Coordinates of C-alpha atoms and ligand atoms in Angstrom, one line a residue:
X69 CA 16.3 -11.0 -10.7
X70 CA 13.1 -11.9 -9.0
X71 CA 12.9 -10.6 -5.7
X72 CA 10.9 -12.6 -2.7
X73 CA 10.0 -12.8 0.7
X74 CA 13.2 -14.0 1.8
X75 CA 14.5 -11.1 0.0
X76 CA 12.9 -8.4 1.9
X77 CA 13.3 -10.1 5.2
X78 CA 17.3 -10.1 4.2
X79 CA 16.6 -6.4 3.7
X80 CA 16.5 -5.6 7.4
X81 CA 19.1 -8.1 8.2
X82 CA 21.7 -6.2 6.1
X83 CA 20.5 -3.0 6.9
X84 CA 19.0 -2.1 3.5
X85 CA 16.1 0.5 3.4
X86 CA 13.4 -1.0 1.8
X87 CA 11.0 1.4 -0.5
X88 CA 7.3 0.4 -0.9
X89 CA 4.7 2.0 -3.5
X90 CA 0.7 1.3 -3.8
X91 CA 0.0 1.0 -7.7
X92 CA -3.3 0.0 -9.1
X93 CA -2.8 -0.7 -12.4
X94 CA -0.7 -2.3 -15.1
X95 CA 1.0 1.0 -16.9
X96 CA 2.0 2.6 -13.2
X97 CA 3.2 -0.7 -12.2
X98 CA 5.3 -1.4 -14.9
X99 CA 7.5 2.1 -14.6
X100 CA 7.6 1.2 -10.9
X101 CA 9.1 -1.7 -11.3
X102 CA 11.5 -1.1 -14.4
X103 CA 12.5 1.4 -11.8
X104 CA 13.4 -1.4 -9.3
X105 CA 10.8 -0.6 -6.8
X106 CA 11.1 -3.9 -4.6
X107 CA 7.7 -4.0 -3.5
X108 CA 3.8 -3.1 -5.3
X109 CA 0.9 -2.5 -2.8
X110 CA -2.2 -2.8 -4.0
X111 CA -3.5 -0.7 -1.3
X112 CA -7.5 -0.2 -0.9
X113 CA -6.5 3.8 -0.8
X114 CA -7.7 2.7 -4.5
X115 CA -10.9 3.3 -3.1
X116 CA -10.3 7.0 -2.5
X117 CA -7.8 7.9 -5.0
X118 CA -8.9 5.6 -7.7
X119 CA -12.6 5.2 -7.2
X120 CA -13.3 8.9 -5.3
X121 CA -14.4 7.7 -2.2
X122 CA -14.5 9.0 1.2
X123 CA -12.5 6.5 2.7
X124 CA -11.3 2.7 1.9
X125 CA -14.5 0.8 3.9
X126 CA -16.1 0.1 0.5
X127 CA -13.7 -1.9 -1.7
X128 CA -14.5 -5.0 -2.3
X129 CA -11.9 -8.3 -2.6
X130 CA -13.5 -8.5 -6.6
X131 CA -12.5 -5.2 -6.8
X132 CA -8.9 -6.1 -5.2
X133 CA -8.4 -9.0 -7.5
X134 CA -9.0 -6.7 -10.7
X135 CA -6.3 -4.5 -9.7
X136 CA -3.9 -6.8 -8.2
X137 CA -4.3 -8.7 -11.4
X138 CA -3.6 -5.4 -13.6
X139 CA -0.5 -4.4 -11.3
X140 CA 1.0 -8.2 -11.4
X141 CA 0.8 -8.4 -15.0
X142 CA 3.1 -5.2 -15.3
X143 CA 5.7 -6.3 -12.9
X144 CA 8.7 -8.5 -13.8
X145 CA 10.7 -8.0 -10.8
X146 CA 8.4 -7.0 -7.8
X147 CA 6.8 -8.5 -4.9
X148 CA 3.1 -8.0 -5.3
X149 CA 1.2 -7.2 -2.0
X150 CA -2.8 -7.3 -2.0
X151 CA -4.6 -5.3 0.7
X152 CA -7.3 -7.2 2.3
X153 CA -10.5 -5.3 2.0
X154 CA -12.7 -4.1 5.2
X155 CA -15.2 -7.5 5.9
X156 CA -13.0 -9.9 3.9
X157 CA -11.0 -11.1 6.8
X158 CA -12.6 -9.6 10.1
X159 CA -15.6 -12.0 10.1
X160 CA -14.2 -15.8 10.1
X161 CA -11.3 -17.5 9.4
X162 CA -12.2 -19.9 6.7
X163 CA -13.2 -16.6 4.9
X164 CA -10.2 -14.9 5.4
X165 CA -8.3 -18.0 4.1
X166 CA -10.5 -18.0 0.9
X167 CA -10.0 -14.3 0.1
X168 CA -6.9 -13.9 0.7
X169 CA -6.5 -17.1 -2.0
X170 CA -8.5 -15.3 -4.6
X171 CA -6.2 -12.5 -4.2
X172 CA -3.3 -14.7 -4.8
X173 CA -5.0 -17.3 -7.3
X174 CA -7.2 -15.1 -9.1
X175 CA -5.5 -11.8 -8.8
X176 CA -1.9 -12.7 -9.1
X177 CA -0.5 -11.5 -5.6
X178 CA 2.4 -12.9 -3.4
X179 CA 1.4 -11.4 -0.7
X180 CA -1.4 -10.2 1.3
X181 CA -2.0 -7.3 3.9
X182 CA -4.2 -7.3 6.9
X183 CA -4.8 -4.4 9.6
X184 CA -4.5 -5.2 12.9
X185 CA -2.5 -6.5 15.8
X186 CA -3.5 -8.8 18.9
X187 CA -7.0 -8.9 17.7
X188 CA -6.1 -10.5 14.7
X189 CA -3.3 -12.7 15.4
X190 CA -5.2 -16.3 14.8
X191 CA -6.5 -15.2 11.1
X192 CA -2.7 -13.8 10.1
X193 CA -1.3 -17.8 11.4
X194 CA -4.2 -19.1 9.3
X195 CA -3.4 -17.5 6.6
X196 CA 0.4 -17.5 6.4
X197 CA -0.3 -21.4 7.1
X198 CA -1.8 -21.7 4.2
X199 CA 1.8 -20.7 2.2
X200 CA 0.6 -17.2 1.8
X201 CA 2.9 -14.8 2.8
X202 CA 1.5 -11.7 5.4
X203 CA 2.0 -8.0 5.5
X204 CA 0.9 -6.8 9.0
X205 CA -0.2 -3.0 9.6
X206 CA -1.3 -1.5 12.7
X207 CA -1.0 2.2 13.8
X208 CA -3.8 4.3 12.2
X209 CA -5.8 1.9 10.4
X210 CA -7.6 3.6 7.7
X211 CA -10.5 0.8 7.6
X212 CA -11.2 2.0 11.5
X213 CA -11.4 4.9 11.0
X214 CA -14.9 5.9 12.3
X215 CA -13.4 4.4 15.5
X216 CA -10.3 6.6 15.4
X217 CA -12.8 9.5 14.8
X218 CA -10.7 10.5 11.9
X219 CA -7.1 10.0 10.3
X220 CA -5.8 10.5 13.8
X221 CA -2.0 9.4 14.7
X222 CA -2.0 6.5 17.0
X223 CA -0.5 5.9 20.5
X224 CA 0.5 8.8 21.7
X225 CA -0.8 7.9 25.4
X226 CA 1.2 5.2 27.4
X227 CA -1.3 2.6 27.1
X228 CA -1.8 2.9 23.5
X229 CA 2.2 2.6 23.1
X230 CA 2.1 -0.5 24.9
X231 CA -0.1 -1.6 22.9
X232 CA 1.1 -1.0 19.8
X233 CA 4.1 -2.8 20.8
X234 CA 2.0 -5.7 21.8
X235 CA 0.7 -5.4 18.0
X236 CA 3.8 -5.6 16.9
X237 CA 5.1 -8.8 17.9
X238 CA 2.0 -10.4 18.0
X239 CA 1.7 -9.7 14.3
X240 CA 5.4 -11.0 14.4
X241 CA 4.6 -14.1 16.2
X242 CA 2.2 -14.7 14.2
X243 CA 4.3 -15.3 11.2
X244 CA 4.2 -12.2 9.0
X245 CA 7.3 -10.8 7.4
X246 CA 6.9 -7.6 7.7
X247 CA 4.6 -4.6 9.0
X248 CA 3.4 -1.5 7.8
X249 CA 3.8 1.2 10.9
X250 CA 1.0 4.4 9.8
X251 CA 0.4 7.5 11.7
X252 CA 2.8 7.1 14.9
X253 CA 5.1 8.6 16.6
X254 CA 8.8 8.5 15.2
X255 CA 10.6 7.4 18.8
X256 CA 7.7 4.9 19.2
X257 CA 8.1 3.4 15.3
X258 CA 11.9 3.0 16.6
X259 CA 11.4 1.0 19.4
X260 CA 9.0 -1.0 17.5
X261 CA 11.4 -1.5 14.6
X262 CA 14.2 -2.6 17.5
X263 CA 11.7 -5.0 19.1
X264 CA 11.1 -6.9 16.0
X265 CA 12.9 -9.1 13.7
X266 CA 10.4 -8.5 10.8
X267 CA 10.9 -5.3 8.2
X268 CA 8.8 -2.7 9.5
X269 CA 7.5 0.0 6.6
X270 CA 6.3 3.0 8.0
X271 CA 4.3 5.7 6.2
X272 CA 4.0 8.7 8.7
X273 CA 6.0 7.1 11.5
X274 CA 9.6 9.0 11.1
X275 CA 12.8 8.1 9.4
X276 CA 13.8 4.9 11.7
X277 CA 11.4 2.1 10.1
X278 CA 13.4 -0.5 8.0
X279 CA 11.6 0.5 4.9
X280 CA 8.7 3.5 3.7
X281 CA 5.1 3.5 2.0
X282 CA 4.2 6.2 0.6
X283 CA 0.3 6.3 -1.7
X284 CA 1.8 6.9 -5.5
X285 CA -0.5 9.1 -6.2
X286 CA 0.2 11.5 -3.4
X287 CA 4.0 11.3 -4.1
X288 CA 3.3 11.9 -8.1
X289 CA 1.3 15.1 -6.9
X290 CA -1.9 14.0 -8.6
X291 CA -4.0 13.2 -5.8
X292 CA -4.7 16.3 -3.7
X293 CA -7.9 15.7 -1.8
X294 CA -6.7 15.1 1.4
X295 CA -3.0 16.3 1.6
X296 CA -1.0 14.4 5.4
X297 CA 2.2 16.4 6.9
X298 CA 4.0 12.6 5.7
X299 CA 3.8 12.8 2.1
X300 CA 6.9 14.3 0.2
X301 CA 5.5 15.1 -3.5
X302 CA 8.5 14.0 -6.2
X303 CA 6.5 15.6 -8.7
X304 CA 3.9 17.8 -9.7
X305 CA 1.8 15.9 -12.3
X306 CA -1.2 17.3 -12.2
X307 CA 0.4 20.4 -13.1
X308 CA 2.1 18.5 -16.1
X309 CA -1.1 16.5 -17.3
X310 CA -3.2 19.4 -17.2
X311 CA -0.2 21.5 -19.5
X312 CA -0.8 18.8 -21.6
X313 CA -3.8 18.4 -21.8
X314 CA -4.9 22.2 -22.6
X315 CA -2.0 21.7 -25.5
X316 CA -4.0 19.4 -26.9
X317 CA -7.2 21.2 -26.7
X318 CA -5.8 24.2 -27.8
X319 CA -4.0 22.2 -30.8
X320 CA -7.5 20.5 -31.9
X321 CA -9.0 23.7 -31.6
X322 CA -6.6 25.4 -33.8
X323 CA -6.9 22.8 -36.5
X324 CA -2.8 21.8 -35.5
X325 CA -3.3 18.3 -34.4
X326 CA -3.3 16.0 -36.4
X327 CA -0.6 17.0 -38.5
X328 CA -0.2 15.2 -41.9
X329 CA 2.2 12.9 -39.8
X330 CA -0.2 11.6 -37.5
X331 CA -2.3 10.5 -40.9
X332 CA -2.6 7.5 -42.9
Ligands
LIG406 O1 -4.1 1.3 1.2 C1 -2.9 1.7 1.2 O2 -2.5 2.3 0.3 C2 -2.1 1.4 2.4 C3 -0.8 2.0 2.6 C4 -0.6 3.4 2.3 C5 0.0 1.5 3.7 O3 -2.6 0.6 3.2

């Protein structure tokens, strides 16, 4: 059955763990989801383990819409979650409102996902006002993170704790259904998670969040450029691709593949 909002917000209700993955395209999301994943991110990590760039700043919401479109054409089951590209919602409201439709009209998403907290409280009401359901995410915020000064984990200090928590239910006020908690401190990911009603999904915040993110291709072992303390690898596929892949060349080389089966 079709799982929604509703659904994921039930999630935390009953005490239900909820597992998030990023995919980017229509293959991946397809296994993800005949694997009952509950929830597809389109993440702009694209950027970097997709695209090869440095970090996430230079995606684009066309960009966004051509993967979101890829990932909801393989999903049956899934909630599809668009992120919101750096300068497509950070500017003005009536823009934010418009990109965030594209990602639902033309891209095919649910959902949409915005990083930020108190400062962005007004364009998150906008947009879930307009019937499109919100992902918060605050924490480290990979589309700041010349202002972080790097992939740094986030409040730490008192103030920034407070802070954070001030995120937190401002994002909730605002009318999200859930949040994404990155790169904080496990004890202060719980007492956001007991301070809000919403799901939240962490992704290196400890083992209390309602639900975890992890990047797929960091968990599938194929992305290894940068490599954070979070990420659990399931698998080693760059080990398996690359087998495979000197089979082959050793086969054509060899004069072994194609075999008369594989002709016409
Ligand atoms: O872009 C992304 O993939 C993300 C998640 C990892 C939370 O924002």
């Amino acid at each position: 059955m079709k799982i929604t909002v509703p659904d994921i917000k039930r999630m935390k209700e009953e005490g239900r763990k909820i597992p998030v993955l990023t995919a980017y395209d229509y293959t991946m999301a397809k296994i993800l989801d005949n694997a009952g994943i509950p929830v597809l991110l389109v993440g702009d990590s694209a950027g970097m383990v997709c695209a090869g760039h440095e970090n996430t700043l230079q995606v684009t919401v066309d960009e966004m819409i051509y993967l979101t479109m890829a990932v909801a054409k393989g999903r049956r089951r899934a909630i599809v979650v668009a992120d919101m590209p750096f300068l497509s919602y950070q500017i003005i409201i009536e823009q934010a409102k418009m990109n965030a439709g594209r990602l639902v009209k033309e891209g095919g998403a649910e959902a949409v996902k915005l990083e930020g907290g108190e400062n962005i409280k007004d364009t998150i009401k906008a947009i879930v006002d307009m019937g499109i359901p919100v992902m918060g995410h605050i924490g480290l915020l990979p589309q700041s993170v010349h202002k972080m000064g790097g992939y740094k984990v986030q409040g730490k200090g008192r103030v920034e704790r407070k802070q954070l928590l001030r995120d937190a239910k401002a994002v909730e006020s605002a009318g999200a259904f859930s949040i994404v908690l990155e790169g904080m401190p496990a004890d202060l990911a719980k007492e956001i998670t007991g301070s809000v009603s919403i799901p939240t999904i962490g992704i290196g915040a400890g083992r209390h969040c309602d639900g975890q993110v992890l990047v797929l291709y960091d968990m599938l072992g194929l992305y290894g450029d940068i490599s954070p303390k979070f990420v659990k690898r399931y698998a080693n596929l760059k080990e398996v691709i690359t087998s495979a892949i000197r089979n082959y060349m050793e086969e054509v080389e060899n004069g072994r593949f194609p075999e008369k089966g594989h002709s016409f």
